[in-house]
Amino acid sequence: MPYILFTRLRLLSQRAQYTLHLYINLYIKRTSMERTQIYLTKEEREALKLLSERTGQSQSALIRQAIDRYAGQYSEEKRSQYLQKARGIWKNRTDVPDIRRLRSEIDCEILYSR
């Protein structure tokens, strides 16, 4: 059966294959989608329409991909990676005051001001 389906799928046009792929993705993998409405400027709408025509993807698919990419930039895993990269970047700087000395001075002021 899978061989027959694969053979028949190859006979479909590229556009039909992509459409079938979208339906499978929509109804099998993403059954928990919710409908939403967005407002676009005229320029954004035209750009989206042109991109849809050039890529052969639906406007909804393009919007979902853009949101997935944008949201991926702010995932907790990415945040953790950025923090790990930033760790120690000031350790060899000479223009930054010694935090331990500053903290001890503040602690002394607080202790003796009572």
CSV table of N, CA and C in Angstrom, one decimal:
chain,number,residue,atom,x,y,z
A,1,MET,N,0.8,-1.2,0.0
A,1,MET,CA,0.0,0.0,0.0
A,1,MET,C,0.8,1.3,0.0
A,2,PRO,N,1.9,1.4,0.9
A,2,PRO,CA,2.7,2.6,0.9
A,2,PRO,C,3.4,2.9,-0.5
A,3,TYR,N,3.8,1.8,-1.2
A,3,TYR,CA,4.4,1.9,-2.5
A,3,TYR,C,3.5,2.5,-3.5
A,4,ILE,N,2.2,2.0,-3.5
A,4,ILE,CA,1.2,2.5,-4.4
A,4,ILE,C,0.9,4.0,-4.1
A,5,LEU,N,0.8,4.3,-2.9
A,5,LEU,CA,0.6,5.7,-2.5
A,5,LEU,C,1.8,6.6,-3.0
A,6,PHE,N,3.0,6.1,-2.8
A,6,PHE,CA,4.2,6.9,-3.2
A,6,PHE,C,4.2,7.0,-4.7
A,7,THR,N,3.9,6.0,-5.4
A,7,THR,CA,3.9,6.0,-6.9
A,7,THR,C,2.9,7.0,-7.4
A,8,ARG,N,1.7,7.0,-6.8
A,8,ARG,CA,0.6,7.9,-7.2
A,8,ARG,C,1.0,9.3,-6.8
A,9,LEU,N,1.7,9.5,-5.7
A,9,LEU,CA,2.1,10.8,-5.3
A,9,LEU,C,3.1,11.4,-6.2
A,10,ARG,N,4.0,10.6,-6.8
A,10,ARG,CA,4.9,11.1,-7.7
A,10,ARG,C,4.3,11.6,-9.0
A,11,LEU,N,3.1,11.0,-9.3
A,11,LEU,CA,2.4,11.4,-10.6
A,11,LEU,C,1.7,12.7,-10.4
A,12,LEU,N,1.5,13.2,-9.2
A,12,LEU,CA,0.9,14.5,-9.0
A,12,LEU,C,1.8,15.6,-9.4
A,13,SER,N,1.3,16.7,-9.7
A,13,SER,CA,2.1,17.9,-10.0
A,13,SER,C,2.8,18.4,-8.7
A,14,GLN,N,3.8,19.2,-8.8
A,14,GLN,CA,4.4,19.7,-7.6
A,14,GLN,C,3.5,20.5,-6.7
A,15,ARG,N,2.6,21.3,-7.4
A,15,ARG,CA,1.7,22.1,-6.6
A,15,ARG,C,0.7,21.2,-5.9
A,16,ALA,N,0.2,20.1,-6.5
A,16,ALA,CA,-0.7,19.2,-5.9
A,16,ALA,C,0.0,18.5,-4.8
A,17,GLN,N,1.2,18.1,-4.9
A,17,GLN,CA,2.0,17.4,-3.9
A,17,GLN,C,2.1,18.3,-2.6
A,18,TYR,N,2.4,19.6,-2.9
A,18,TYR,CA,2.5,20.6,-1.8
A,18,TYR,C,1.2,20.8,-1.1
A,19,THR,N,0.1,20.9,-1.9
A,19,THR,CA,-1.2,21.1,-1.3
A,19,THR,C,-1.6,19.8,-0.4
A,20,LEU,N,-1.3,18.6,-0.9
A,20,LEU,CA,-1.6,17.4,-0.2
A,20,LEU,C,-0.8,17.4,1.1
A,21,HIS,N,0.5,17.9,1.0
A,21,HIS,CA,1.4,17.9,2.2
A,21,HIS,C,0.8,18.9,3.2
A,22,LEU,N,0.3,20.1,2.7
A,22,LEU,CA,-0.4,21.0,3.7
A,22,LEU,C,-1.6,20.5,4.4
A,23,TYR,N,-2.4,19.8,3.6
A,23,TYR,CA,-3.6,19.1,4.2
A,23,TYR,C,-3.2,18.1,5.3
A,24,ILE,N,-2.2,17.3,4.9
A,24,ILE,CA,-1.8,16.3,5.9
A,24,ILE,C,-1.2,16.9,7.1
A,25,ASN,N,-0.4,18.0,6.9
A,25,ASN,CA,0.2,18.7,8.0
A,25,ASN,C,-0.9,19.4,8.9
A,26,LEU,N,-1.9,20.0,8.2
A,26,LEU,CA,-2.9,20.7,8.9
A,26,LEU,C,-3.8,19.7,9.7
A,27,TYR,N,-4.3,18.7,9.1
A,27,TYR,CA,-5.3,17.8,9.7
A,27,TYR,C,-4.7,16.7,10.6
A,28,ILE,N,-3.5,16.3,10.3
A,28,ILE,CA,-3.0,15.2,11.1
A,28,ILE,C,-2.0,15.7,12.2
A,29,LYS,N,-1.1,16.5,11.8
A,29,LYS,CA,-0.1,16.9,12.8
A,29,LYS,C,-0.5,18.1,13.6
A,30,ARG,N,-1.3,19.0,13.1
A,30,ARG,CA,-1.6,20.2,13.8
A,30,ARG,C,-3.1,20.3,14.0
A,31,THR,N,-3.7,19.3,14.6
A,31,THR,CA,-5.1,19.3,14.9
A,31,THR,C,-5.6,20.3,15.9
A,32,SER,N,-4.6,20.9,16.6
A,32,SER,CA,-5.0,21.8,17.7
A,32,SER,C,-4.9,23.3,17.3
A,33,MET,N,-5.0,23.6,16.0
A,33,MET,CA,-4.9,24.9,15.6
A,33,MET,C,-6.1,25.7,15.9
A,34,GLU,N,-5.9,27.0,16.2
A,34,GLU,CA,-7.0,27.9,16.4
A,34,GLU,C,-7.1,29.0,15.4
A,35,ARG,N,-8.2,29.4,15.0
A,35,ARG,CA,-8.4,30.5,14.0
A,35,ARG,C,-8.2,31.8,14.7
A,36,THR,N,-7.4,32.7,14.0
A,36,THR,CA,-7.2,34.0,14.6
A,36,THR,C,-7.3,35.0,13.4
A,37,GLN,N,-7.4,36.3,13.8
A,37,GLN,CA,-7.5,37.3,12.8
A,37,GLN,C,-6.4,38.4,13.0
A,38,ILE,N,-5.7,38.9,12.0
A,38,ILE,CA,-4.7,39.9,12.1
A,38,ILE,C,-5.0,41.0,11.2
A,39,TYR,N,-4.5,42.2,11.5
A,39,TYR,CA,-4.6,43.3,10.7
A,39,TYR,C,-3.3,43.6,10.0
A,40,LEU,N,-3.3,43.8,8.7
A,40,LEU,CA,-2.1,44.1,8.0
A,40,LEU,C,-2.2,45.4,7.2
A,41,THR,N,-1.1,46.1,7.0
A,41,THR,CA,-1.2,47.3,6.2
A,41,THR,C,-1.3,46.8,4.7
A,42,LYS,N,-1.7,47.7,3.9
A,42,LYS,CA,-1.8,47.4,2.4
A,42,LYS,C,-0.5,46.8,1.9
A,43,GLU,N,0.6,47.5,2.3
A,43,GLU,CA,2.0,47.0,1.8
A,43,GLU,C,2.3,45.6,2.3
A,44,GLU,N,2.0,45.4,3.6
A,44,GLU,CA,2.2,44.0,4.2
A,44,GLU,C,1.4,43.0,3.5
A,45,ARG,N,0.1,43.3,3.2
A,45,ARG,CA,-0.8,42.4,2.5
A,45,ARG,C,-0.3,42.1,1.1
A,46,GLU,N,0.2,43.1,0.4
A,46,GLU,CA,0.7,42.9,-1.0
A,46,GLU,C,2.0,42.0,-0.9
A,47,ALA,N,2.8,42.3,0.0
A,47,ALA,CA,4.1,41.5,0.2
A,47,ALA,C,3.8,40.1,0.5
A,48,LEU,N,2.8,39.9,1.4
A,48,LEU,CA,2.4,38.5,1.7
A,48,LEU,C,1.8,37.8,0.5
A,49,LYS,N,1.0,38.5,-0.2
A,49,LYS,CA,0.4,37.8,-1.4
A,49,LYS,C,1.5,37.5,-2.4
A,50,LEU,N,2.4,38.4,-2.7
A,50,LEU,CA,3.5,38.1,-3.6
A,50,LEU,C,4.4,37.0,-3.2
A,51,LEU,N,4.7,37.0,-1.9
A,51,LEU,CA,5.5,35.9,-1.4
A,51,LEU,C,4.8,34.5,-1.5
A,52,SER,N,3.5,34.5,-1.3
A,52,SER,CA,2.7,33.3,-1.4
A,52,SER,C,2.7,32.8,-2.8
A,53,GLU,N,2.6,33.7,-3.8
A,53,GLU,CA,2.6,33.3,-5.2
A,53,GLU,C,3.9,32.8,-5.6
A,54,ARG,N,5.0,33.4,-5.1
A,54,ARG,CA,6.4,33.0,-5.5
A,54,ARG,C,6.8,31.7,-4.9
A,55,THR,N,6.3,31.4,-3.7
A,55,THR,CA,6.7,30.2,-3.0
A,55,THR,C,5.8,29.1,-3.2
A,56,GLY,N,4.5,29.4,-3.6
A,56,GLY,CA,3.5,28.4,-3.7
A,56,GLY,C,2.9,27.9,-2.4
A,57,GLN,N,3.2,28.7,-1.3
A,57,GLN,CA,2.7,28.4,0.0
A,57,GLN,C,1.5,29.3,0.3
A,58,SER,N,0.6,28.8,1.1
A,58,SER,CA,-0.5,29.6,1.5
A,58,SER,C,-0.1,30.8,2.4
A,59,GLN,N,-0.8,31.8,2.4
A,59,GLN,CA,-0.5,33.0,3.2
A,59,GLN,C,-0.5,32.6,4.7
A,60,SER,N,-1.5,31.7,5.1
A,60,SER,CA,-1.5,31.3,6.5
A,60,SER,C,-0.3,30.5,6.8
A,61,ALA,N,0.2,29.7,5.9
A,61,ALA,CA,1.4,28.9,6.2
A,61,ALA,C,2.6,29.8,6.4
A,62,LEU,N,2.7,30.9,5.6
A,62,LEU,CA,3.8,31.8,5.7
A,62,LEU,C,3.8,32.6,7.0
A,63,ILE,N,2.6,32.9,7.4
A,63,ILE,CA,2.4,33.7,8.7
A,63,ILE,C,2.8,32.7,9.8
A,64,ARG,N,2.4,31.5,9.8
A,64,ARG,CA,2.7,30.5,10.9
A,64,ARG,C,4.3,30.3,10.9
A,65,GLN,N,4.9,30.2,9.8
A,65,GLN,CA,6.3,30.0,9.7
A,65,GLN,C,7.1,31.2,10.3
A,66,ALA,N,6.6,32.4,10.0
A,66,ALA,CA,7.2,33.6,10.5
A,66,ALA,C,7.0,33.7,12.0
A,67,ILE,N,5.9,33.3,12.5
A,67,ILE,CA,5.6,33.4,14.0
A,67,ILE,C,6.5,32.3,14.7
A,68,ASP,N,6.6,31.1,14.1
A,68,ASP,CA,7.5,30.1,14.6
A,68,ASP,C,8.9,30.5,14.7
A,69,ARG,N,9.4,31.2,13.7
A,69,ARG,CA,10.8,31.6,13.7
A,69,ARG,C,11.0,32.7,14.7
A,70,TYR,N,10.1,33.7,14.8
A,70,TYR,CA,10.2,34.8,15.7
A,70,TYR,C,10.1,34.3,17.2
A,71,ALA,N,9.1,33.4,17.4
A,71,ALA,CA,9.0,32.9,18.8
A,71,ALA,C,10.2,32.0,19.2
A,72,GLY,N,10.8,31.3,18.2
A,72,GLY,CA,11.9,30.5,18.5
A,72,GLY,C,13.1,31.3,19.0
A,73,GLN,N,13.2,32.6,18.6
A,73,GLN,CA,14.3,33.5,19.0
A,73,GLN,C,14.2,33.7,20.5
A,74,TYR,N,13.0,33.6,21.1
A,74,TYR,CA,12.8,34.0,22.5
A,74,TYR,C,12.5,32.8,23.4
A,75,SER,N,12.8,31.6,22.9
A,75,SER,CA,12.6,30.4,23.7
A,75,SER,C,13.5,30.4,24.9
A,76,GLU,N,13.1,29.6,25.9
A,76,GLU,CA,13.9,29.5,27.1
A,76,GLU,C,15.3,28.9,26.8
A,77,GLU,N,15.3,28.0,25.9
A,77,GLU,CA,16.6,27.3,25.6
A,77,GLU,C,17.5,28.3,24.9
A,78,LYS,N,17.0,29.1,24.0
A,78,LYS,CA,17.9,30.2,23.3
A,78,LYS,C,18.4,31.2,24.4
A,79,ARG,N,17.5,31.6,25.3
A,79,ARG,CA,17.8,32.5,26.3
A,79,ARG,C,19.0,32.0,27.1
A,80,SER,N,18.9,30.7,27.5
A,80,SER,CA,19.9,30.1,28.3
A,80,SER,C,21.2,30.0,27.5
A,81,GLN,N,21.2,29.7,26.2
A,81,GLN,CA,22.4,29.7,25.4
A,81,GLN,C,23.0,31.1,25.3
A,82,TYR,N,22.2,32.2,25.2
A,82,TYR,CA,22.8,33.5,25.1
A,82,TYR,C,23.4,33.9,26.5
A,83,LEU,N,22.8,33.5,27.6
A,83,LEU,CA,23.4,33.8,28.9
A,83,LEU,C,24.7,33.0,29.1
A,84,GLN,N,24.8,31.8,28.6
A,84,GLN,CA,26.0,31.0,28.7
A,84,GLN,C,27.1,31.7,27.9
A,85,LYS,N,26.8,32.2,26.7
A,85,LYS,CA,27.8,32.9,25.9
A,85,LYS,C,28.3,34.2,26.5
A,86,ALA,N,27.4,34.9,27.2
A,86,ALA,CA,27.7,36.1,27.9
A,86,ALA,C,28.5,36.0,29.2
A,87,ARG,N,28.5,34.8,29.7
A,87,ARG,CA,29.1,34.5,31.0
A,87,ARG,C,30.6,34.9,30.9
A,88,GLY,N,31.1,35.7,31.8
A,88,GLY,CA,32.5,36.0,31.9
A,88,GLY,C,33.0,37.0,30.9
A,89,ILE,N,32.2,37.7,30.2
A,89,ILE,CA,32.7,38.6,29.1
A,89,ILE,C,33.3,39.9,29.7
A,90,TRP,N,33.1,40.2,31.0
A,90,TRP,CA,33.7,41.3,31.6
A,90,TRP,C,34.8,41.0,32.5
A,91,LYS,N,35.2,39.7,32.6
A,91,LYS,CA,36.2,39.3,33.6
A,91,LYS,C,37.6,39.9,33.4
A,92,ASN,N,38.0,40.3,32.2
A,92,ASN,CA,39.3,40.8,32.0
A,92,ASN,C,39.3,42.3,31.8
A,93,ARG,N,38.1,43.0,32.0
A,93,ARG,CA,38.1,44.4,31.8
A,93,ARG,C,38.7,45.1,33.0
A,94,THR,N,39.4,46.2,32.7
A,94,THR,CA,40.1,47.0,33.8
A,94,THR,C,39.3,48.2,34.1
A,95,ASP,N,38.4,48.6,33.3
A,95,ASP,CA,37.6,49.9,33.5
A,95,ASP,C,36.4,49.7,34.4
A,96,VAL,N,36.2,48.5,34.9
A,96,VAL,CA,35.0,48.2,35.7
A,96,VAL,C,35.5,48.1,37.2
A,97,PRO,N,34.8,48.8,38.1
A,97,PRO,CA,35.3,48.7,39.5
A,97,PRO,C,35.1,47.3,40.1
A,98,ASP,N,35.9,47.0,41.1
A,98,ASP,CA,35.8,45.7,41.8
A,98,ASP,C,34.5,45.6,42.6
A,99,ILE,N,33.6,44.8,42.2
A,99,ILE,CA,32.3,44.6,42.8
A,99,ILE,C,32.4,44.2,44.2
A,100,ARG,N,33.3,43.3,44.5
A,100,ARG,CA,33.5,42.8,45.9
A,100,ARG,C,33.9,43.9,46.9
A,101,ARG,N,34.8,44.8,46.4
A,101,ARG,CA,35.2,45.9,47.2
A,101,ARG,C,34.1,46.9,47.4
A,102,LEU,N,33.3,47.2,46.3
A,102,LEU,CA,32.2,48.1,46.5
A,102,LEU,C,31.1,47.5,47.4
A,103,ARG,N,30.9,46.2,47.3
A,103,ARG,CA,29.9,45.6,48.1
A,103,ARG,C,30.3,45.6,49.6
A,104,SER,N,31.6,45.4,49.9
A,104,SER,CA,32.0,45.4,51.3
A,104,SER,C,32.0,46.8,51.8
A,105,GLU,N,32.2,47.8,51.0
A,105,GLU,CA,32.1,49.2,51.5
A,105,GLU,C,30.6,49.5,51.8
A,106,ILE,N,29.7,49.1,51.0
A,106,ILE,CA,28.3,49.3,51.2
A,106,ILE,C,27.9,48.6,52.5
A,107,ASP,N,28.3,47.3,52.6
A,107,ASP,CA,28.0,46.5,53.8
A,107,ASP,C,28.5,47.2,55.1
A,108,CYS,N,29.7,47.8,55.0
A,108,CYS,CA,30.3,48.5,56.2
A,108,CYS,C,29.5,49.7,56.5
A,109,GLU,N,29.1,50.5,55.5
A,109,GLU,CA,28.3,51.7,55.8
A,109,GLU,C,26.9,51.3,56.4
A,110,ILE,N,26.3,50.2,55.9
A,110,ILE,CA,25.1,49.8,56.5
A,110,ILE,C,25.2,49.3,57.9
A,111,LEU,N,26.3,48.6,58.2
A,111,LEU,CA,26.6,48.0,59.5
A,111,LEU,C,26.9,49.1,60.5
A,112,TYR,N,27.7,50.1,60.1
A,112,TYR,CA,28.1,51.2,61.1
A,112,TYR,C,27.1,52.3,61.2
A,113,SER,N,26.1,52.4,60.3
A,113,SER,CA,25.1,53.4,60.4
A,113,SER,C,24.0,53.2,61.3
A,114,ARG,N,24.0,52.0,61.9
A,114,ARG,CA,22.9,51.6,62.9
A,114,ARG,C,23.1,52.2,64.2
